[in-house]
Amino acid sequence: MPFISKDWRSPGEEWVKTEEGWEKKKILECGRQGTQQENMDTTTRCGSLGSFSTEQISFSGRWLEEEDKENLMTDSLALQEFHSKKSGVDGAIQPHCHITIKCTREIAGFNGLSDALKRLDFRSAVHDVRRFNYICKLLDLLITQKLTMLSGCAQKVLFNMLEEVAYQVSASQQNIHMLNKLLHQLRVMTDCACWGRPLGSTLLWEQHLRTINRILSIANHIQIREPGDDVFPKLQNLPEECVREVLLRLADHKDLESSGKAYSVMQRLVDEQRIWRELCRFHFTPQQIGFVLQSCPPQTDWQRIYHKLRKSFGLREEYAEMIQLCRNCRCLFWKSIGHPCIADQDPEFQEKLEDVDKSSLHVPIPPQAFLKFFSL
């Protein structure tokens, strides 16, 4: 679908009809690998979630009404042709998103959140264990603070990502508490209606509610499976020193408390002062710890000190991988994947950067700072 307008400032966009609706061709190129991977995983998902009904696990008709399915059959040929043309391109397209940081008279400082989430391929990044916590924190901020401010397209992308998180948690049987937390916050936000209904399109919110019901159904069917007898060694077979090293690498006090309930040896180790002392040193600075120790008796419980520090200063946020901002080309990208930078393509630009510290050119962007780039 070409851009048709008398305005000479045409963006030159081309649109392709997908199963989820019309999509910009440029954005579709960025998420091409993720779409192919999702199609490969469809059979696995359906097999692991065999207890669901056909309506709950249907991918082809997920966001389509009956009257649109006939149009999809004709447009699917065009979509296949588009993918076949792109398959000939050498190398994979690195997920990245150029943003406008400063407004000028010629350039409006507007960045679309939905386009950025698609260009950075957040939906496929959910399946990367290094990026999972970062994405869940971003979803947490969007649901609790920005849900009513998002556009219809951004809301749709948000619920798609949340559904992908549910599938990932169901398959890996990890981070179930994070999924339950997001779903609890989502229930609270959907109950906060304006004049009896959520703000926005009624038809769009009907689609959102169907997606939410699918996510809740996935979460309700998650069951922790015990490892088989052929899996060795089990946690009970590990020596106490190894179990202690495992506990020392947990950064969340809730995980420590849950571990103590699961195994008697772990309960005894969790009660050790060293576990909580190292947890305090990980989350807080020596100055913060010293400030709290001044008001405590000489023989103090480090677990109690940790909770005082947590309530006073908050916990440190640590992510295995974060979104990076390139100072050369004003581009957001994943550090492990990289991006096509102007510094790698222009020899003259490379000469200017010979005396510059390379590590300072890429700035890590936490989830709170990531949302500030967009008009919400």
CSV table of C-alpha atoms in Angstrom, one decimal:
chain,number,residue,atom,x,y,z
A,1,MET,CA,0.0,0.0,0.0
A,2,PRO,CA,1.9,3.1,-1.2
A,3,PHE,CA,1.7,6.5,0.5
A,4,ILE,CA,-0.9,8.6,-1.5
A,5,SER,CA,-0.9,12.3,-0.8
A,6,LYS,CA,-0.5,15.6,-2.5
A,7,ASP,CA,1.9,16.6,0.2
A,8,TRP,CA,5.5,16.7,-1.1
A,9,ARG,CA,6.8,15.7,2.3
A,10,SER,CA,5.8,12.1,1.8
A,11,PRO,CA,7.6,9.8,4.3
A,12,GLY,CA,8.0,7.2,1.5
A,13,GLU,CA,6.5,4.5,3.6
A,14,GLU,CA,5.3,1.2,2.2
A,15,TRP,CA,2.8,-0.9,4.1
A,16,VAL,CA,2.4,-4.7,4.2
A,17,LYS,CA,-0.6,-6.5,5.6
A,18,THR,CA,0.3,-9.1,8.2
A,19,GLU,CA,-1.7,-11.3,10.4
A,20,GLU,CA,-1.8,-8.6,13.0
A,21,GLY,CA,-2.9,-5.8,10.6
A,22,TRP,CA,-1.1,-3.3,8.4
A,23,GLU,CA,2.6,-2.8,9.2
A,24,LYS,CA,5.3,-0.5,7.9
A,25,LYS,CA,7.8,-2.3,5.6
A,26,LYS,CA,10.8,-0.7,7.3
A,27,ILE,CA,9.7,-1.9,10.7
A,28,LEU,CA,8.8,-5.3,9.4
A,29,GLU,CA,12.3,-5.7,8.1
A,30,CYS,CA,13.7,-5.1,11.6
A,31,GLY,CA,11.4,-7.7,13.1
A,32,ARG,CA,11.8,-10.2,10.3
A,33,GLN,CA,14.0,-12.7,12.2
A,34,GLY,CA,11.8,-12.6,15.2
A,35,THR,CA,8.7,-13.3,13.1
A,36,GLN,CA,10.4,-16.3,11.5
A,37,GLN,CA,11.5,-17.6,14.9
A,38,GLU,CA,8.0,-17.3,16.3
A,39,ASN,CA,6.6,-19.3,13.4
A,40,MET,CA,9.1,-22.0,14.1
A,41,ASP,CA,8.1,-22.1,17.8
A,42,THR,CA,4.4,-22.3,17.1
A,43,THR,CA,4.3,-26.1,17.0
A,44,THR,CA,6.3,-26.3,20.2
A,45,ARG,CA,3.9,-23.9,22.0
A,46,CYS,CA,0.8,-25.7,20.9
A,47,GLY,CA,2.3,-29.0,22.0
A,48,SER,CA,3.2,-27.7,25.5
A,49,LEU,CA,-0.1,-26.0,25.9
A,50,GLY,CA,-2.3,-28.8,24.6
A,51,SER,CA,-4.9,-28.3,27.3
A,52,PHE,CA,-5.9,-24.9,25.8
A,53,SER,CA,-8.7,-24.6,23.4
A,54,THR,CA,-8.2,-23.8,19.7
A,55,GLU,CA,-9.3,-20.2,20.3
A,56,GLN,CA,-6.7,-19.7,23.0
A,57,ILE,CA,-3.7,-20.9,21.0
A,58,SER,CA,-4.7,-19.8,17.5
A,59,PHE,CA,-2.0,-17.6,16.0
A,60,SER,CA,-3.3,-17.1,12.4
A,61,GLY,CA,-6.6,-15.7,13.5
A,62,ARG,CA,-5.5,-14.0,16.7
A,63,TRP,CA,-6.4,-10.5,15.9
A,64,LEU,CA,-8.5,-11.1,12.8
A,65,GLU,CA,-12.3,-11.2,12.5
A,66,GLU,CA,-14.0,-13.7,10.3
A,67,GLU,CA,-14.5,-11.1,7.5
A,68,ASP,CA,-10.8,-10.3,7.4
A,69,LYS,CA,-9.6,-13.9,6.9
A,70,GLU,CA,-10.5,-13.8,3.2
A,71,ASN,CA,-8.4,-10.7,2.7
A,72,LEU,CA,-5.6,-12.4,4.6
A,73,MET,CA,-5.5,-15.3,2.1
A,74,THR,CA,-5.0,-12.9,-0.8
A,75,ASP,CA,-2.5,-10.7,1.0
A,76,SER,CA,-0.5,-13.5,2.3
A,77,LEU,CA,1.0,-14.0,-1.1
A,78,ALA,CA,2.3,-10.5,-1.1
A,79,LEU,CA,3.8,-11.0,2.4
A,80,GLN,CA,5.5,-14.2,1.3
A,81,GLU,CA,6.9,-12.4,-1.7
A,82,PHE,CA,8.2,-9.7,0.6
A,83,HIS,CA,10.0,-12.2,2.8
A,84,SER,CA,11.4,-14.1,-0.1
A,85,LYS,CA,13.0,-10.9,-1.4
A,86,LYS,CA,14.5,-10.1,2.0
A,87,SER,CA,15.9,-13.6,2.4
A,88,GLY,CA,18.4,-12.8,-0.3
A,89,VAL,CA,19.9,-10.0,1.6
A,90,ASP,CA,23.3,-11.0,3.0
A,91,GLY,CA,23.5,-10.8,6.8
A,92,ALA,CA,20.9,-10.2,9.4
A,93,ILE,CA,19.3,-6.8,10.1
A,94,GLN,CA,20.4,-5.7,13.5
A,95,PRO,CA,17.5,-4.4,15.7
A,96,HIS,CA,18.0,-0.7,16.2
A,97,CYS,CA,16.0,2.5,16.3
A,98,HIS,CA,17.2,6.1,15.5
A,99,ILE,CA,15.6,8.7,17.8
A,100,THR,CA,15.4,12.5,17.8
A,101,ILE,CA,16.8,13.9,21.0
A,102,LYS,CA,16.6,17.7,20.4
A,103,CYS,CA,13.9,19.6,18.5
A,104,THR,CA,14.7,22.0,15.8
A,105,ARG,CA,12.6,24.0,13.4
A,106,GLU,CA,13.1,21.4,10.7
A,107,ILE,CA,12.9,18.3,12.9
A,108,ALA,CA,10.1,17.6,15.3
A,109,GLY,CA,11.2,15.9,18.4
A,110,PHE,CA,8.7,13.1,18.3
A,111,ASN,CA,9.6,9.4,18.9
A,112,GLY,CA,6.9,6.7,18.6
A,113,LEU,CA,7.1,4.1,21.3
A,114,SER,CA,5.3,1.4,19.3
A,115,ASP,CA,7.7,1.8,16.4
A,116,ALA,CA,10.7,1.7,18.7
A,117,LEU,CA,9.5,-1.5,20.5
A,118,LYS,CA,9.1,-3.1,17.1
A,119,ARG,CA,12.4,-1.9,15.6
A,120,LEU,CA,14.3,-3.1,18.7
A,121,ASP,CA,12.5,-6.5,18.4
A,122,PHE,CA,11.4,-6.5,22.1
A,123,ARG,CA,8.9,-9.3,21.4
A,124,SER,CA,11.6,-11.8,20.4
A,125,ALA,CA,14.1,-10.4,23.0
A,126,VAL,CA,11.8,-11.8,25.7
A,127,HIS,CA,13.2,-15.3,25.0
A,128,ASP,CA,16.8,-14.1,25.8
A,129,VAL,CA,17.5,-14.7,29.5
A,130,ARG,CA,19.9,-11.7,29.5
A,131,ARG,CA,17.2,-9.3,28.4
A,132,PHE,CA,14.2,-10.8,30.1
A,133,ASN,CA,14.5,-8.8,33.4
A,134,TYR,CA,15.0,-5.5,31.5
A,135,ILE,CA,11.9,-6.1,29.4
A,136,CYS,CA,9.8,-7.1,32.5
A,137,LYS,CA,10.8,-3.9,34.3
A,138,LEU,CA,9.8,-1.9,31.2
A,139,LEU,CA,6.5,-3.6,31.1
A,140,ASP,CA,6.0,-2.9,34.8
A,141,LEU,CA,6.6,0.8,34.3
A,142,LEU,CA,4.3,0.9,31.2
A,143,ILE,CA,1.4,-1.0,33.0
A,144,THR,CA,1.5,0.9,36.3
A,145,GLN,CA,2.3,4.5,35.0
A,146,LYS,CA,1.8,4.9,31.3
A,147,LEU,CA,-1.0,2.5,30.2
A,148,THR,CA,-3.7,5.2,29.9
A,149,MET,CA,-1.3,7.4,28.0
A,150,LEU,CA,-0.3,4.9,25.3
A,151,SER,CA,-1.7,5.0,21.8
A,152,GLY,CA,-3.8,2.1,20.5
A,153,CYS,CA,-0.9,0.7,18.6
A,154,ALA,CA,1.4,0.9,21.6
A,155,GLN,CA,-1.1,-0.8,23.8
A,156,LYS,CA,-1.4,-3.6,21.2
A,157,VAL,CA,2.4,-4.0,21.2
A,158,LEU,CA,2.4,-4.0,25.0
A,159,PHE,CA,-0.1,-6.8,25.3
A,160,ASN,CA,1.7,-8.8,22.6
A,161,MET,CA,4.9,-8.5,24.6
A,162,LEU,CA,3.1,-9.6,27.8
A,163,GLU,CA,1.7,-12.6,26.1
A,164,GLU,CA,5.1,-13.5,24.9
A,165,VAL,CA,6.4,-13.2,28.5
A,166,ALA,CA,3.6,-15.6,29.5
A,167,TYR,CA,4.7,-18.2,26.9
A,168,GLN,CA,8.3,-17.9,27.9
A,169,VAL,CA,7.6,-18.3,31.6
A,170,SER,CA,5.4,-21.3,30.8
A,171,ALA,CA,8.1,-23.0,28.7
A,172,SER,CA,11.0,-22.3,31.0
A,173,GLN,CA,9.1,-22.5,34.3
A,174,GLN,CA,11.2,-19.6,35.6
A,175,ASN,CA,10.3,-16.1,36.8
A,176,ILE,CA,6.7,-17.1,37.6
A,177,HIS,CA,6.6,-14.5,40.3
A,178,MET,CA,7.4,-11.7,37.8
A,179,LEU,CA,4.5,-12.8,35.5
A,180,ASN,CA,2.1,-12.9,38.4
A,181,LYS,CA,3.2,-9.4,39.5
A,182,LEU,CA,2.6,-8.0,36.0
A,183,LEU,CA,-0.8,-9.7,35.8
A,184,HIS,CA,-1.9,-8.4,39.2
A,185,GLN,CA,-0.9,-4.8,38.2
A,186,LEU,CA,-2.7,-5.3,34.9
A,187,ARG,CA,-5.9,-6.4,36.6
A,188,VAL,CA,-5.8,-3.3,38.8
A,189,MET,CA,-5.3,-1.0,35.9
A,190,THR,CA,-8.1,-2.5,33.8
A,191,ASP,CA,-10.5,-2.2,36.7
A,192,CYS,CA,-9.8,1.6,36.9
A,193,ALA,CA,-12.2,2.6,34.2
A,194,CYS,CA,-13.3,6.0,33.2
A,195,TRP,CA,-17.1,6.5,33.0
A,196,GLY,CA,-17.5,2.7,33.2
A,197,ARG,CA,-15.1,1.7,30.5
A,198,PRO,CA,-11.3,2.1,29.6
A,199,LEU,CA,-10.3,5.1,27.5
A,200,GLY,CA,-9.9,4.4,23.8
A,201,SER,CA,-11.5,2.4,21.0
A,202,THR,CA,-14.2,-0.1,22.2
A,203,LEU,CA,-13.3,-2.6,19.5
A,204,LEU,CA,-9.6,-2.3,20.3
A,205,TRP,CA,-10.2,-2.9,24.0
A,206,GLU,CA,-12.3,-6.0,23.2
A,207,GLN,CA,-9.2,-7.3,21.4
A,208,HIS,CA,-7.1,-6.4,24.4
A,209,LEU,CA,-9.4,-8.2,26.8
A,210,ARG,CA,-9.3,-11.3,24.7
A,211,THR,CA,-5.5,-11.1,24.8
A,212,ILE,CA,-5.6,-10.6,28.6
A,213,ASN,CA,-7.9,-13.7,29.0
A,214,ARG,CA,-5.4,-15.8,26.9
A,215,ILE,CA,-2.5,-14.6,29.1
A,216,LEU,CA,-4.5,-15.4,32.3
A,217,SER,CA,-5.3,-18.8,30.9
A,218,ILE,CA,-1.6,-19.5,30.2
A,219,ALA,CA,-0.7,-18.4,33.7
A,220,ASN,CA,-3.3,-20.5,35.4
A,221,HIS,CA,-2.1,-23.6,33.5
A,222,ILE,CA,1.6,-23.2,34.5
A,223,GLN,CA,2.7,-26.2,36.7
A,224,ILE,CA,6.2,-26.7,38.1
A,225,ARG,CA,7.3,-30.1,36.9
A,226,GLU,CA,9.7,-32.0,39.1
A,227,PRO,CA,12.9,-33.2,37.4
A,228,GLY,CA,12.9,-36.9,36.4
A,229,ASP,CA,14.8,-39.6,38.3
A,230,ASP,CA,17.4,-39.6,35.5
A,231,VAL,CA,18.4,-36.0,36.2
A,232,PHE,CA,21.5,-35.9,38.3
A,233,PRO,CA,22.8,-34.4,40.5
A,234,LYS,CA,19.8,-32.9,42.2
A,235,LEU,CA,19.9,-30.1,44.7
A,236,GLN,CA,19.8,-32.5,47.6
A,237,ASN,CA,22.9,-34.2,46.3
A,238,LEU,CA,25.1,-31.1,46.2
A,239,PRO,CA,27.4,-30.4,49.1
A,240,GLU,CA,26.6,-27.7,51.5
A,241,GLU,CA,29.4,-25.5,50.2
A,242,CYS,CA,28.0,-25.5,46.7
A,243,VAL,CA,24.5,-24.7,47.9
A,244,ARG,CA,25.9,-21.7,49.9
A,245,GLU,CA,27.6,-20.4,46.7
A,246,VAL,CA,24.3,-20.6,44.9
A,247,LEU,CA,22.6,-18.6,47.6
A,248,LEU,CA,25.3,-16.0,47.6
A,249,ARG,CA,24.5,-15.3,43.9
A,250,LEU,CA,20.8,-14.5,44.5
A,251,ALA,CA,20.2,-10.8,44.5
A,252,ASP,CA,16.5,-10.8,45.7
A,253,HIS,CA,15.6,-11.4,49.3
A,254,LYS,CA,12.3,-13.0,48.2
A,255,ASP,CA,14.3,-15.7,46.4
A,256,LEU,CA,16.3,-16.4,49.5
A,257,GLU,CA,13.2,-16.7,51.6
A,258,SER,CA,11.5,-19.0,49.1
A,259,SER,CA,14.7,-21.1,48.9
A,260,GLY,CA,14.6,-21.6,52.6
A,261,LYS,CA,11.1,-23.0,52.4
A,262,ALA,CA,12.0,-25.5,49.7
A,263,TYR,CA,14.9,-27.3,51.4
A,264,SER,CA,15.9,-27.7,55.1
A,265,VAL,CA,19.6,-27.3,54.3
A,266,MET,CA,19.0,-24.1,52.4
A,267,GLN,CA,16.9,-22.8,55.4
A,268,ARG,CA,19.8,-23.3,57.7
A,269,LEU,CA,22.2,-21.5,55.2
A,270,VAL,CA,19.7,-18.6,54.6
A,271,ASP,CA,19.8,-17.9,58.4
A,272,GLU,CA,23.6,-17.4,58.2
A,273,GLN,CA,24.7,-13.8,58.7
A,274,ARG,CA,27.2,-13.9,55.8
A,275,ILE,CA,24.3,-14.4,53.2
A,276,TRP,CA,22.6,-11.2,54.3
A,277,ARG,CA,25.8,-9.3,54.8
A,278,GLU,CA,26.9,-9.9,51.2
A,279,LEU,CA,23.4,-9.0,50.0
A,280,CYS,CA,23.7,-5.7,51.8
A,281,ARG,CA,27.1,-5.0,50.2
A,282,PHE,CA,25.7,-5.8,46.7
A,283,HIS,CA,22.8,-3.4,46.9
A,284,PHE,CA,24.1,-0.6,49.0
A,285,THR,CA,27.2,1.6,49.3
A,286,PRO,CA,29.5,1.5,52.4
A,287,GLN,CA,28.2,5.0,53.3
A,288,GLN,CA,24.6,3.8,53.3
A,289,ILE,CA,25.5,0.7,55.4
A,290,GLY,CA,27.5,2.8,57.9
A,291,PHE,CA,24.6,5.2,58.3
A,292,VAL,CA,22.2,2.5,59.3
A,293,LEU,CA,24.8,0.7,61.5
A,294,GLN,CA,25.1,3.8,63.6
A,295,SER,CA,21.6,3.4,64.9
A,296,CYS,CA,21.9,-0.3,65.5
A,297,PRO,CA,23.3,-2.2,68.6
A,298,PRO,CA,26.8,-3.7,68.3
A,299,GLN,CA,25.5,-7.3,67.7
A,300,THR,CA,23.0,-6.8,64.9
A,301,ASP,CA,21.1,-9.0,62.6
A,302,TRP,CA,22.2,-8.4,59.0
A,303,GLN,CA,18.8,-9.5,57.8
A,304,ARG,CA,17.2,-6.8,59.8
A,305,ILE,CA,19.8,-4.3,58.6
A,306,TYR,CA,19.1,-5.3,55.0
A,307,HIS,CA,15.4,-4.6,55.3
A,308,LYS,CA,16.1,-1.2,56.9
A,309,LEU,CA,18.4,-0.3,54.1
A,310,ARG,CA,15.8,-1.5,51.5
A,311,LYS,CA,13.1,0.7,53.0
A,312,SER,CA,15.4,3.7,53.2
A,313,PHE,CA,17.3,3.7,50.0
A,314,GLY,CA,15.7,1.2,47.7
A,315,LEU,CA,17.3,-1.8,45.9
A,316,ARG,CA,20.0,-1.6,43.2
A,317,GLU,CA,18.7,-2.5,39.7
A,318,GLU,CA,21.1,-4.8,37.9
A,319,TYR,CA,20.5,-6.1,34.4
A,320,ALA,CA,22.6,-8.6,32.4
A,321,GLU,CA,22.0,-6.5,29.3
A,322,MET,CA,20.5,-3.1,28.7
A,323,ILE,CA,19.5,-0.9,25.8
A,324,GLN,CA,22.5,1.3,24.7
A,325,LEU,CA,22.5,4.8,23.1
A,326,CYS,CA,25.1,5.5,20.5
A,327,ARG,CA,26.3,9.1,20.7
A,328,ASN,CA,27.5,9.1,17.1
A,329,CYS,CA,24.3,8.3,15.3
A,330,ARG,CA,21.7,8.8,18.1
A,331,CYS,CA,20.6,5.2,17.8
A,332,LEU,CA,19.1,2.8,20.4
A,333,PHE,CA,20.3,-0.8,20.2
A,334,TRP,CA,21.1,-4.0,22.1
A,335,LYS,CA,24.7,-4.2,23.2
A,336,SER,CA,25.1,-7.9,22.4
A,337,ILE,CA,23.8,-7.4,18.9
A,338,GLY,CA,25.2,-4.1,17.9
A,339,HIS,CA,23.9,-1.6,15.2
A,340,PRO,CA,24.9,-0.2,11.9
A,341,CYS,CA,26.7,2.9,13.0
A,342,ILE,CA,27.9,5.9,10.9
A,343,ALA,CA,31.3,5.6,12.5
A,344,ASP,CA,31.8,2.2,10.9
A,345,GLN,CA,30.8,3.5,7.4
A,346,ASP,CA,32.5,6.9,7.1
A,347,PRO,CA,36.3,6.9,7.1
A,348,GLU,CA,36.5,10.6,7.8
A,349,PHE,CA,34.3,10.2,10.9
A,350,GLN,CA,36.5,7.4,12.1
A,351,GLU,CA,39.5,9.7,12.0
A,352,LYS,CA,37.8,12.1,14.3
A,353,LEU,CA,37.2,9.4,16.9
A,354,GLU,CA,40.7,8.1,17.1
A,355,ASP,CA,41.5,10.0,20.3
A,356,VAL,CA,38.1,9.4,21.9
A,357,ASP,CA,37.4,6.7,24.5
A,358,LYS,CA,35.4,4.1,22.7
A,359,SER,CA,33.6,3.0,25.8
A,360,SER,CA,32.1,6.5,26.4
A,361,LEU,CA,30.4,6.5,23.0
A,362,HIS,CA,27.7,3.9,24.1
A,363,VAL,CA,25.6,5.0,27.0
A,364,PRO,CA,23.5,2.3,28.9
A,365,ILE,CA,19.9,3.3,29.2
A,366,PRO,CA,17.8,2.0,32.2
A,367,PRO,CA,14.1,1.3,31.7
A,368,GLN,CA,13.1,4.6,33.4
A,369,ALA,CA,15.4,6.6,31.1
A,370,PHE,CA,14.2,4.7,28.0
A,371,LEU,CA,10.6,5.9,28.4
A,372,LYS,CA,11.8,9.5,28.6
A,373,PHE,CA,12.8,9.5,24.9
A,374,PHE,CA,9.1,9.1,23.9
A,375,SER,CA,6.2,11.5,24.0
A,376,LEU,CA,3.9,9.8,26.6
